[in-house]
Amino acid sequence: DVKVTQSSRYLVKRTGEKVFLECVQDMDHENMFWYRQDPGLGLRLIYFSYDVKMKEKGDIPEGYSVSREKKERFSLILESASTNQTSMYLCASSPGTGGFSGANVLTFGAGSRLTVL
Amino acid sequence: GQNIDQPTEMTATEGAIVQINCTYQTSGFNGLFWYQQHAGEAPTFLSYNVLDGLEEKGRFSSFLSRSKGYSYLLLKELQMKDSASYLCAVMDSNYQLIWGAGTKLIIKP
């Protein structure tokens, strides 16, 4: 089974703190993604990566950065947490881009619920 | 702009059939996905449609009409464990996923 593991299920941080969310996948997937999920909204893409050391901005990158030093690991960093970053953060991976469906099927981690006070 | 619409919440009875609709307006189309998400858990892949028509997978079927920008997920012989949110997502011309807000399905005995 493909597994995507997120390091923390629940975090509580204070405004201005630096926050690291880590994600590891064990199926040699090329692509990794960070989303946030808020009630009443669709998943919103923060950043994604198609290869080691590569990163691309998603729809809402402001206030976030990412790191992908190894193929299996994709970290999301909040340099200075703010209350409007309180959310559920979902990491996902997929085999690779391309024109066939399997390449684009996402496998998600269980999520990290972040509360910023 | 790009938009995916699906009902916020639906209620159905155990053993019955329910249809969850999804309409979309996107820049291009490279397939439509359905995911299931139980409360507090990760979304899991259910189905993928890129051509018009019906795809059947056991109790679940997914239908696509590209000309109408419309899809539905059909769940038969509903079980209590089908209580979950169902997420519709469309892959646009840049192979980026556009997500609906999800439909929360409540199953009553």
XYZ file of C-alpha atoms in Angstrom:
226
model
C 0.000 0.000 0.000
C 1.151 3.486 -0.807
C 1.690 5.384 2.355
C 1.976 9.093 2.920
C 2.921 9.927 6.471
C 2.590 13.365 8.015
C 4.678 13.961 11.090
C 2.111 15.629 13.319
C -1.652 15.148 13.509
C -2.284 18.115 15.791
C -0.181 21.192 16.499
C -0.830 24.324 18.502
C 1.498 27.248 17.872
C 1.654 30.908 18.784
C 1.536 33.809 16.354
C 4.983 34.505 14.956
C 6.389 31.027 15.593
C 8.111 29.068 12.837
C 6.253 25.868 11.992
C 7.527 22.796 10.162
C 5.155 20.231 8.719
C 6.840 17.141 7.357
C 5.562 14.593 4.888
C 7.144 11.327 3.762
C 5.957 8.930 1.061
C 7.277 5.423 0.571
C 6.314 4.587 -3.024
C 8.922 6.479 -5.015
C 6.358 8.958 -6.326
C 7.669 11.826 -8.406
C 5.115 14.429 -7.387
C 4.301 15.799 -3.982
C 1.759 18.413 -2.954
C 0.719 20.496 0.022
C -2.933 21.522 0.341
C -4.929 23.260 2.987
C -8.509 22.292 3.694
C -10.965 24.712 5.276
C -14.693 24.229 5.916
C -16.861 25.202 2.958
C -13.910 25.517 0.587
C -12.354 23.107 -1.845
C -8.816 21.929 -1.294
C -6.419 24.766 -2.059
C -2.958 24.035 -3.387
C -0.116 25.750 -1.540
C 2.980 24.322 -3.244
C 3.903 21.295 -5.270
C 7.050 19.597 -6.454
C 7.721 17.451 -9.516
C 11.272 16.522 -8.594
C 13.889 16.756 -5.910
C 14.875 20.364 -5.208
C 12.099 21.587 -7.532
C 9.122 23.522 -6.271
C 6.244 25.344 -7.852
C 3.794 27.798 -6.316
C 0.203 26.764 -6.104
C -2.820 28.982 -5.660
C -2.049 30.289 -2.157
C 1.738 30.273 -1.544
C 1.899 33.512 0.455
C 3.210 32.943 3.960
C 4.519 29.466 3.154
C 7.674 27.892 1.804
C 8.647 24.297 1.029
C 11.677 22.087 0.847
C 12.278 18.881 -1.062
C 15.828 17.716 -0.473
C 15.007 14.024 -0.923
C 12.497 12.411 -3.243
C 10.452 10.913 -0.442
C 10.230 13.988 1.786
C 8.370 17.251 1.261
C 8.298 19.809 4.054
C 5.998 22.791 4.467
C 7.333 25.745 6.433
C 5.410 28.621 7.927
C 8.106 31.216 8.598
C 5.955 33.281 10.963
C 2.637 31.673 11.761
C -0.489 33.810 11.777
C -3.991 33.082 13.000
C -5.345 32.921 9.446
C -3.093 29.910 8.861
C -5.134 27.871 11.318
C -6.270 25.014 9.116
C -6.010 21.352 8.163
C -2.926 20.722 6.040
C -2.914 17.745 3.702
C 0.130 16.317 1.976
C -0.324 14.170 -1.123
C 1.788 12.374 -3.697
C 1.213 10.967 -7.172
C 3.312 8.780 -9.468
C 3.983 11.390 -12.175
C 2.520 13.787 -14.702
C 1.199 12.533 -17.983
C -1.842 11.723 -19.970
C -3.008 8.593 -18.202
C -5.137 8.567 -15.112
C -2.899 6.519 -12.822
C -0.109 9.072 -12.985
C -2.347 11.712 -11.494
C -4.145 9.801 -8.765
C -3.311 11.398 -5.439
C -2.559 9.502 -2.264
C -3.077 11.698 0.774
C -1.632 11.713 4.237
C -3.947 11.775 7.247
C -3.527 15.526 7.664
C -2.021 17.915 10.187
C -4.457 20.140 12.034
C -2.688 23.367 12.942
C -4.073 25.896 15.378
C -2.324 29.265 15.638
C -3.168 31.268 18.754
C -12.721 31.850 -13.419
C -12.676 28.155 -12.735
C -15.443 26.679 -10.650
C -16.670 23.342 -9.357
C -20.158 23.114 -7.815
C -21.527 20.283 -5.750
C -24.245 20.179 -3.070
C -23.050 20.912 0.439
C -24.934 18.108 2.160
C -27.205 15.197 1.285
C -29.091 12.684 3.387
C -30.051 9.165 2.321
C -31.315 5.951 3.864
C -29.346 2.767 4.375
C -29.927 0.380 1.481
C -31.067 3.117 -0.890
C -29.385 4.795 -3.879
C -27.991 8.320 -3.910
C -26.631 10.485 -6.726
C -24.149 13.264 -5.974
C -23.852 15.823 -8.750
C -20.871 17.909 -9.767
C -20.870 20.677 -12.366
C -17.739 22.420 -13.543
C -16.410 25.303 -15.577
C -12.678 25.028 -16.117
C -9.959 26.105 -18.513
C -9.650 22.883 -20.437
C -10.359 19.386 -19.245
C -8.050 16.457 -18.603
C -10.269 14.293 -16.464
C -12.538 14.339 -13.452
C -11.843 12.608 -10.150
C -13.997 11.598 -7.217
C -12.508 11.123 -3.761
C -14.096 9.935 -0.521
C -13.138 11.494 2.798
C -14.334 10.133 6.129
C -14.374 12.637 8.970
C -10.883 13.202 10.320
C -9.266 11.027 7.682
C -7.383 11.417 4.394
C -9.280 11.620 1.101
C -9.086 8.364 -0.860
C -9.451 7.921 -4.609
C -12.752 6.541 -5.892
C -12.939 7.086 -9.637
C -11.624 8.847 -12.713
C -13.529 9.813 -15.868
C -12.039 11.373 -18.962
C -14.455 10.142 -21.634
C -18.221 10.564 -21.647
C -20.216 7.789 -20.116
C -20.545 5.643 -17.057
C -17.744 3.913 -15.179
C -18.879 1.235 -12.739
C -16.909 -0.056 -9.795
C -18.938 -2.303 -7.565
C -21.543 -0.282 -5.659
C -20.102 2.992 -6.957
C -20.492 4.405 -10.465
C -19.356 7.706 -11.940
C -20.802 9.423 -14.989
C -19.373 12.199 -17.144
C -20.813 14.506 -19.796
C -18.085 16.810 -21.066
C -20.447 18.815 -23.276
C -22.579 19.664 -20.228
C -19.696 20.095 -17.785
C -21.399 17.588 -15.530
C -20.609 14.479 -13.563
C -22.336 12.431 -10.928
C -21.321 9.789 -8.452
C -23.930 7.088 -7.901
C -23.824 5.031 -4.738
C -26.035 1.935 -4.568
C -27.068 -0.266 -1.635
C -25.953 2.393 0.787
C -24.187 1.289 3.941
C -23.586 3.260 7.114
C -19.863 3.283 6.322
C -20.642 5.356 3.190
C -21.265 8.349 5.470
C -18.456 10.640 4.364
C -17.670 13.685 2.272
C -17.338 13.176 -1.461
C -14.946 15.487 -3.294
C -15.146 16.245 -7.007
C -12.009 17.519 -8.743
C -11.307 18.438 -12.370
C -7.879 18.442 -13.995
C -7.564 21.524 -16.187
C -5.503 22.137 -19.326
C -2.366 22.679 -17.203
C -2.916 19.367 -15.404
C -3.781 21.232 -12.220
C -6.633 19.964 -10.063
C -9.560 22.246 -9.316
C -11.536 21.024 -6.301
C -15.154 21.333 -5.285
C -15.970 22.058 -1.646
C -17.245 18.521 -1.142
C -20.635 16.953 -0.436
C -21.249 15.612 3.049
C -23.371 12.475 2.772
C -25.333 11.424 5.845
C -26.741 7.897 5.898
C -29.666 7.202 8.193
C -30.725 3.718 9.305
